[in-house]
Short mmCIF file of C-alpha atoms and ligand atoms in Angstrom, two decimals:
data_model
loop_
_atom_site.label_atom_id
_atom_site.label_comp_id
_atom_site.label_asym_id
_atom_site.label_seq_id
_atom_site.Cartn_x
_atom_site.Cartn_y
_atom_site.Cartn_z
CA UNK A 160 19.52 -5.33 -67.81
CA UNK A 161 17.59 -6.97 -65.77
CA UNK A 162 16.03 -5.62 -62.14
CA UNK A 163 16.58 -7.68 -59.34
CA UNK A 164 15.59 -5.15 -56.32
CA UNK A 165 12.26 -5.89 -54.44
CA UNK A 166 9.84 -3.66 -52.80
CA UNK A 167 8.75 -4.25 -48.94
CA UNK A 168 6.78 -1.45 -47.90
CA UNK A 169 9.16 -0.10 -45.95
CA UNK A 170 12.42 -0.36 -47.22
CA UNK A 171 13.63 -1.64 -50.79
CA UNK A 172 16.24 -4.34 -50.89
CA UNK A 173 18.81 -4.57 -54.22
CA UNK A 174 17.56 -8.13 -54.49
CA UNK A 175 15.47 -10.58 -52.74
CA UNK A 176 18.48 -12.89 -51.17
CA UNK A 177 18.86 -12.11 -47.74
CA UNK A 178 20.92 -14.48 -45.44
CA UNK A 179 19.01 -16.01 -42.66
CA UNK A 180 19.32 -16.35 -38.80
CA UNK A 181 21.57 -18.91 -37.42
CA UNK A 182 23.27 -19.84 -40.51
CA UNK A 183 25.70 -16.59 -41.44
CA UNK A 184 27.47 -16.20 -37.99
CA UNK A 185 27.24 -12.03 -37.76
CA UNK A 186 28.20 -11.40 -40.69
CA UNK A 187 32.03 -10.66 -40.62
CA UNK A 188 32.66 -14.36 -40.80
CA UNK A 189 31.63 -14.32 -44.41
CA UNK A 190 33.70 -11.11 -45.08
CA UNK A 191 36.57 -13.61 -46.52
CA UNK A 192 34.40 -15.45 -48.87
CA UNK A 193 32.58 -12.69 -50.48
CA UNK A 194 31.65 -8.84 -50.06
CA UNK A 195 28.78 -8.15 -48.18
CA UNK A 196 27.47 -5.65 -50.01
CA UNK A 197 25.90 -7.82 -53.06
CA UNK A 198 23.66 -9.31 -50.46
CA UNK A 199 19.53 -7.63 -50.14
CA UNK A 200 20.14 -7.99 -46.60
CA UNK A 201 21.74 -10.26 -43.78
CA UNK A 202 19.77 -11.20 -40.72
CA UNK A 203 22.39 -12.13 -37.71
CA UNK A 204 22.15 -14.94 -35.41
CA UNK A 205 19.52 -14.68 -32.78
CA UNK A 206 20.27 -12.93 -29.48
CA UNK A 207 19.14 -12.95 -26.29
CA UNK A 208 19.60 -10.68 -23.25
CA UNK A 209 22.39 -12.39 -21.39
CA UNK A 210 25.16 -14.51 -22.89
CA UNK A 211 24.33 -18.18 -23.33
CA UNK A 212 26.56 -21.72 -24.13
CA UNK A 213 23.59 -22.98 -26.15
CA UNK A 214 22.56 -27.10 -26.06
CA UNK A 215 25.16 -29.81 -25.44
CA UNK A 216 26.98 -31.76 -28.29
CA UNK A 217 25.50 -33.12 -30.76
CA UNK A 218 24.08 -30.04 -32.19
CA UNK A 219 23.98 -30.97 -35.80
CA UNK A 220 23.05 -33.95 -37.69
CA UNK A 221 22.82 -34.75 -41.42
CA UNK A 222 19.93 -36.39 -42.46
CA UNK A 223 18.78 -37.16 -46.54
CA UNK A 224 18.89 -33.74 -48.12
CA UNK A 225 18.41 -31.96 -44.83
CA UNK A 226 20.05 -30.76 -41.51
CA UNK A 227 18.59 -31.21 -37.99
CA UNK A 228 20.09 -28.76 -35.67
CA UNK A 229 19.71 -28.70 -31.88
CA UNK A 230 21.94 -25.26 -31.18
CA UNK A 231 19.80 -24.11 -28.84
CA UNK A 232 20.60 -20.35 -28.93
CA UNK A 233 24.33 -20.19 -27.82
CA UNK A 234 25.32 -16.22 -28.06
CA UNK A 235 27.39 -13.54 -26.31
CA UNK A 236 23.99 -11.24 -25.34
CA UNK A 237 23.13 -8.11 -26.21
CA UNK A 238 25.26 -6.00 -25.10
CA UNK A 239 28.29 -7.95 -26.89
CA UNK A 240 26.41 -7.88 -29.79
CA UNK A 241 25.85 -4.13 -30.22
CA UNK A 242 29.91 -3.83 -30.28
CA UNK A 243 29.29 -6.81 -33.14
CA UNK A 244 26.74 -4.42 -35.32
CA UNK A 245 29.08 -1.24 -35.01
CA UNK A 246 32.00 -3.50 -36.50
CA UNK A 247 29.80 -4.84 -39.17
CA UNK A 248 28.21 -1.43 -40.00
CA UNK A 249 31.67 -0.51 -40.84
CA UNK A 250 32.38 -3.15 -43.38
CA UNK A 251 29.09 -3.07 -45.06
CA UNK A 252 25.89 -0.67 -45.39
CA UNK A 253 23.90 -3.87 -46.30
CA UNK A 254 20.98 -3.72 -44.40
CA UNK A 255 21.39 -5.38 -41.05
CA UNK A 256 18.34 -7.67 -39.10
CA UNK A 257 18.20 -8.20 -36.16
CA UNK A 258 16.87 -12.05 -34.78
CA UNK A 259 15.07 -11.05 -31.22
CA UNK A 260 14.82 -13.89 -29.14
CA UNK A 261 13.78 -13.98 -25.23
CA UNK A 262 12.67 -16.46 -22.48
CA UNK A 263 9.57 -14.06 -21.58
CA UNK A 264 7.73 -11.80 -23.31
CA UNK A 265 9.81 -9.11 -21.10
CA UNK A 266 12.90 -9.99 -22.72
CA UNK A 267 11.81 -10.23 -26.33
CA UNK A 268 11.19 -6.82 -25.51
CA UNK A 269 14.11 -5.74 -23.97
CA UNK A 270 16.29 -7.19 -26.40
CA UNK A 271 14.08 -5.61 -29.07
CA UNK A 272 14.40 -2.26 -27.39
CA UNK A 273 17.86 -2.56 -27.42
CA UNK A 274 18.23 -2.88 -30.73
CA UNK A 275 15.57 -0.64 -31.58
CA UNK A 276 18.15 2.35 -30.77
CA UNK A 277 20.95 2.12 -32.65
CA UNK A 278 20.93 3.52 -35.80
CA UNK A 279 23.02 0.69 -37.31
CA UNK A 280 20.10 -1.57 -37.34
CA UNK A 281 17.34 -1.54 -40.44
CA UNK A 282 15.05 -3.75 -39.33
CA UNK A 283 14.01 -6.80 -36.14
CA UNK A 284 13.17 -10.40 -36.50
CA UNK A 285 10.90 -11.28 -33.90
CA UNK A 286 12.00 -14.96 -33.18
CA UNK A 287 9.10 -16.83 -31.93
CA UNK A 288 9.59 -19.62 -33.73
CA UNK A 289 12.68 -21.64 -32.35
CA UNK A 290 12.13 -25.22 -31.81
CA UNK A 291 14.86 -26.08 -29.98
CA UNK A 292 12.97 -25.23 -26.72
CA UNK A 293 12.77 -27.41 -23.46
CA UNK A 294 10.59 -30.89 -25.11
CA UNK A 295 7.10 -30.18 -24.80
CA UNK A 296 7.46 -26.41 -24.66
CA UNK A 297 5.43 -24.32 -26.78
CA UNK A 298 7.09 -21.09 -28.96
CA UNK A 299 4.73 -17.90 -29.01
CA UNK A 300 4.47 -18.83 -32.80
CA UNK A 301 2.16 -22.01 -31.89
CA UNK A 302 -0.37 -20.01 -30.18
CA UNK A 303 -2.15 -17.13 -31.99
CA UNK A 304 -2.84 -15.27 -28.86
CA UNK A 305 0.58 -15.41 -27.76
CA UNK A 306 1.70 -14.08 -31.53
CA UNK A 307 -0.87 -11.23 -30.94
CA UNK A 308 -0.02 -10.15 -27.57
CA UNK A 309 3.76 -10.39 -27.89
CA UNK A 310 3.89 -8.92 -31.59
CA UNK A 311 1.83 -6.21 -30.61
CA UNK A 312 3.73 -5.19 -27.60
CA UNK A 313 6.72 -5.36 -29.36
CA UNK A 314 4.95 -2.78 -32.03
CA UNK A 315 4.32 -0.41 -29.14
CA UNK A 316 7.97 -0.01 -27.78
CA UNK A 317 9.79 -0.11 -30.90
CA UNK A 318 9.95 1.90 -33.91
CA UNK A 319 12.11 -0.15 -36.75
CA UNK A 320 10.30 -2.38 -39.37
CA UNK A 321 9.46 -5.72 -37.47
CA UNK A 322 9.28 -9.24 -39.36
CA UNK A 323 7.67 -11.67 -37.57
CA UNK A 324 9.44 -15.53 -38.24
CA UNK A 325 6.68 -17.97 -37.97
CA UNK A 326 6.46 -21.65 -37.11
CA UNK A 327 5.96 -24.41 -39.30
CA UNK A 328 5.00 -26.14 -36.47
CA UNK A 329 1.17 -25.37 -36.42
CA UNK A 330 -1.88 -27.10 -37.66
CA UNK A 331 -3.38 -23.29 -39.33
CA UNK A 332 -0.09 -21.20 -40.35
CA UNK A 333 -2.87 -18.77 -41.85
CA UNK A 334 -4.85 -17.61 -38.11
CA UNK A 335 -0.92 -16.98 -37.21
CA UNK A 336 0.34 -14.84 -40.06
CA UNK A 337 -3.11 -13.21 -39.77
CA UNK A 338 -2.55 -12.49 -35.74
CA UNK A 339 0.84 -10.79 -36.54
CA UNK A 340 -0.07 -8.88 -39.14
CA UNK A 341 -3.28 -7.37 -36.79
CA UNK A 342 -1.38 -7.07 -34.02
CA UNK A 343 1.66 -4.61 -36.38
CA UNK A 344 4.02 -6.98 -37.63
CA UNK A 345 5.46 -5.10 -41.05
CA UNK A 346 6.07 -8.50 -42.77
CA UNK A 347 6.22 -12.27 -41.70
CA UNK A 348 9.14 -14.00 -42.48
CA UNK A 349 8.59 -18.17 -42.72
CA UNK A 350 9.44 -21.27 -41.92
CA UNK A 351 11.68 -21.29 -39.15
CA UNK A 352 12.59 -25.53 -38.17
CA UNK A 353 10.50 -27.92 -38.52
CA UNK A 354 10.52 -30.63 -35.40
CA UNK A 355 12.10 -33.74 -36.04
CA UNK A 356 14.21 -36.36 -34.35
CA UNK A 357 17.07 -38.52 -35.11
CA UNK A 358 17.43 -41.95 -33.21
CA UNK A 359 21.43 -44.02 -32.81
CA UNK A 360 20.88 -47.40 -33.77
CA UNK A 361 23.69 -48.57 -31.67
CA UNK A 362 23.57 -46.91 -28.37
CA UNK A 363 19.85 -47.33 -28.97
CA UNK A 364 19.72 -43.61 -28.26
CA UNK A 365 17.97 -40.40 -29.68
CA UNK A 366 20.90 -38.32 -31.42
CA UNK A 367 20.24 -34.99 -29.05
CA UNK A 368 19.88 -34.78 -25.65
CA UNK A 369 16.79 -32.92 -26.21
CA UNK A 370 15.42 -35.75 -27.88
CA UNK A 371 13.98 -32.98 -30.88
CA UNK A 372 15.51 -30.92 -33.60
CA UNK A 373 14.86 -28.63 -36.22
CA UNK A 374 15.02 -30.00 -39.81
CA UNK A 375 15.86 -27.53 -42.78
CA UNK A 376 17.85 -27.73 -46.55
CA UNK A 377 16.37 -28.83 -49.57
CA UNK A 378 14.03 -31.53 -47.73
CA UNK A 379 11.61 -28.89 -46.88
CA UNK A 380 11.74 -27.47 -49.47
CA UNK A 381 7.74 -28.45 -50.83
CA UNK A 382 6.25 -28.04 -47.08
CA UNK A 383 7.87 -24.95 -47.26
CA UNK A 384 6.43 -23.35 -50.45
CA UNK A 385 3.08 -24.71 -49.44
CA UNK A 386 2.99 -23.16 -46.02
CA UNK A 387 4.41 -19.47 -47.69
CA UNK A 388 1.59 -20.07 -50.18
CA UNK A 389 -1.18 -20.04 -47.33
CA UNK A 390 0.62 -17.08 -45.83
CA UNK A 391 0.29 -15.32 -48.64
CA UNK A 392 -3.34 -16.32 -49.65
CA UNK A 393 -3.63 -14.93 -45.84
CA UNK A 394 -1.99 -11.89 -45.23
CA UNK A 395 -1.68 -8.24 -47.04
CA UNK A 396 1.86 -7.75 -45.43
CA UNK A 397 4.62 -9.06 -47.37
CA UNK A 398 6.25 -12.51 -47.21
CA UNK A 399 9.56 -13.36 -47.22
CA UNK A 400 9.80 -17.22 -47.62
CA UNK A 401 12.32 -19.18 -46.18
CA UNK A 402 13.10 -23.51 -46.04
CA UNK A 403 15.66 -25.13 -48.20
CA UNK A 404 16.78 -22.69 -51.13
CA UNK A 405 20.13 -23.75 -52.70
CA UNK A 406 19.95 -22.36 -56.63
CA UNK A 407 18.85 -19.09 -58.35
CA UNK A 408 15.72 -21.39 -59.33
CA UNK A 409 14.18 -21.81 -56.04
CA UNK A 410 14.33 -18.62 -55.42
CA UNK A 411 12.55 -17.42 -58.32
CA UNK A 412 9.73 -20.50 -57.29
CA UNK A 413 9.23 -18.51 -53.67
CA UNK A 414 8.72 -15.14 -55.58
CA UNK A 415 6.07 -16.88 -58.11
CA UNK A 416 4.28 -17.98 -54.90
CA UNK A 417 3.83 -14.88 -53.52
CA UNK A 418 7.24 -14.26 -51.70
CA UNK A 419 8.67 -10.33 -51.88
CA UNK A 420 12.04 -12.26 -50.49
CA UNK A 421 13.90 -15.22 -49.81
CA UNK A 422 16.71 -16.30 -46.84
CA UNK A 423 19.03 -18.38 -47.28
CA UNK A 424 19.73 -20.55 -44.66
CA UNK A 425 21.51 -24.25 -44.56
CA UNK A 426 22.68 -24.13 -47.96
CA UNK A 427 25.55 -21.00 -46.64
CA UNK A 428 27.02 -23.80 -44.15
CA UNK A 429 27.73 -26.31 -46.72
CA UNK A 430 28.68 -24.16 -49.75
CA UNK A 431 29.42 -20.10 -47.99
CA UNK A 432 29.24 -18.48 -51.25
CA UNK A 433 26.06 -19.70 -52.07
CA UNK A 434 24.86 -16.35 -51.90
CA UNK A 435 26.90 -14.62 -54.74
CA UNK A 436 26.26 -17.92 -57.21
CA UNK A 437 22.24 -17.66 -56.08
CA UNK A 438 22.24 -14.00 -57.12
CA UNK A 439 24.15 -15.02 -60.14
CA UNK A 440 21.57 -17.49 -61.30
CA UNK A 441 18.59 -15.52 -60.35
CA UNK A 442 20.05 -12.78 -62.67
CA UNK A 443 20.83 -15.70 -65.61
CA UNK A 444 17.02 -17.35 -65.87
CA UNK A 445 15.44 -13.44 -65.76
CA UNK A 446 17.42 -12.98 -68.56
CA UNK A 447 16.66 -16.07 -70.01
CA UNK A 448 13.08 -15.98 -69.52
CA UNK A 449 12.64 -12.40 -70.65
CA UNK A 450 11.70 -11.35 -67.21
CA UNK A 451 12.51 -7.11 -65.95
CA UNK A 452 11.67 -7.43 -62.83
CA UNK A 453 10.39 -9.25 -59.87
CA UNK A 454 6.97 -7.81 -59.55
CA UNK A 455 6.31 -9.36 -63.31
CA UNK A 456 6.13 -13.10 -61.60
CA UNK A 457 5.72 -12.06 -57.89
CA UNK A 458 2.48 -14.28 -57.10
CA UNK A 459 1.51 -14.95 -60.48
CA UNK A 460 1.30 -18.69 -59.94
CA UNK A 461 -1.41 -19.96 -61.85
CA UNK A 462 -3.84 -22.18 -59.87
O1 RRO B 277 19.55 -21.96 -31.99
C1 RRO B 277 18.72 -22.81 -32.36
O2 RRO B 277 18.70 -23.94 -31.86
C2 RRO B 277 17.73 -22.54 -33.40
C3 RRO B 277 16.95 -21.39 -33.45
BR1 RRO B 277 17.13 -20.02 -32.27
C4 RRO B 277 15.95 -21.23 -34.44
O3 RRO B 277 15.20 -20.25 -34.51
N1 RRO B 277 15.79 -22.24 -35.32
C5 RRO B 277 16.55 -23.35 -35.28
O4 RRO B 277 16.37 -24.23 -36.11
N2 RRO B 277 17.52 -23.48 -34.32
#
């Protein structure tokens, strides 16, 4: 038997796969395709205060081995939502996340508060990462004293475990892991998008509206790894790593890099049970490669 469970400090997940923000609907959209309840934990799509229609169509586009998305934060609010979690609680006592989003730091916190309260909720994902802001905006993930000042209030009027999901948009991802971890964060959770555009040949157009887009799936894979890597060098919080996982494999690469956990993100839109065959695999090369447990190749790259 192998043991697939990982550690985080604060709460210990039956393995590392969690499904990540934006890509798994709430939850109970996936209810038909598998049970909820093999998964470490599911992280639902970002929510603001109010409801919101999101950007205007096109909000996808498919590029080589990766997905630009401009969604731009569609959502029914908070209070909507909270009716959401109780349903979802009911189905499943997977851990729930929570992706905290706002337009000011007074939101984030609101919505975080929010949250915060019910007892159906394990843990928050501060969202300060999303790139699919107005062009030319900057996300509190780009500036360290933003990530400090917003992560720290967020620490003071909350009381759940709070990941903080980082930008890979930033010239020094390590003075940004290291400002949320000092100012509370529990555990960073990265990459979010990285900014990219598509351009129509024929209408001699860019594909969105707001000209840029976030690219994920197996494309960023590499920048990915290399950016959790300086996290981890960085930080004594744990990591969970994030940016084009599709097999049991990749997941197992995070965890040798430093990762405590993975999310799963574009890989659940094109294939939804991606989850239950990732867990699968993970499962398969541990027993292959004569590995017990996680913490025997968490970080043990050797440089
Ligand atoms: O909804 C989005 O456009 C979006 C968000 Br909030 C995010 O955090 N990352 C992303 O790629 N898209």
């Amino acid at each position: 038997m192998v043991d697939l469970s990982t550690d985080l400090g604060f709460i210990k997940l039956k393995n590392p796969v969690i499904t990540a923000s934006g890509t798994f609907g709430y939850g109970e959209e996936f209810q038909d395709f598998f049970n909820l309840d093999i998964l470490g934990a599911f992280v639902l799509k970002g929510i603001y205060k109010n409801p919101r229609s999101g950007n205007p169509p096109p909000r996808i586009h498919e590029t080589a081995s990766g997905l630009l998305n401009s969604i731009g934060l569609p959502g029914p609010g908070a209070k909507e939502l909270q009716k959401i979690v109780k349903r979802i609680h009911r189905l499943t006592k997977t851990p729930i996340i929570i992706n905290v989003c706002g337009d000011t730091d007074e939101e984030y916190i609101e919505v975080a508060e929010i949250f915060d309260k019910m007892d159906e909720v394990t843990m928050l994902e501060l969202n300060i990462s999303c790139p699919n802001i107005k062009r030319g905006g900057k996300c509190p993930a780009q500036d360290e004293k933003h990530t400090y000042k917003l992560v720290n209030q967020i620490k003071h009027n909350t009381s759940k475990p709070l990941i903080v999901k980082l930008s890979p948009n930033v010239n020094d991802i390590s003075s940004i892991a290291i400002s949320a971890e000092q100012a509370g964060a529990d555990c960073i959770s990265l990459v979010n998008t990285f900014l990219g555009m598509a351009v129509d040949l024929d209408s001699k157009r860019p594909v969105f509206k707001n000209l840029f887009a976030g690219l994920s799936g197996p494309a960023i894979k590499p920048l990915a790894l290399k950016l959790v890597w300086e996290a981890v060098q960085s930080v004594h919080i744990p990591v969970i790593g994030i940016g084009g996982i599709t097999s049991g494999r990749d997941v197992l690469e995070f965890i040798l890099t430093g990762a405590s956990a993975v999310q799963i993100g574009t890989i659940n839109i094109v294939e939804p049970k991606a989850s239950v065959r990732i867990i699968k695999e993970i499962e398969d090369i541990m027993k292959k490669l004569n590995i017990k447990n996680l913490d025997e190749i968490k970080g043990k790259l050797k440089i």
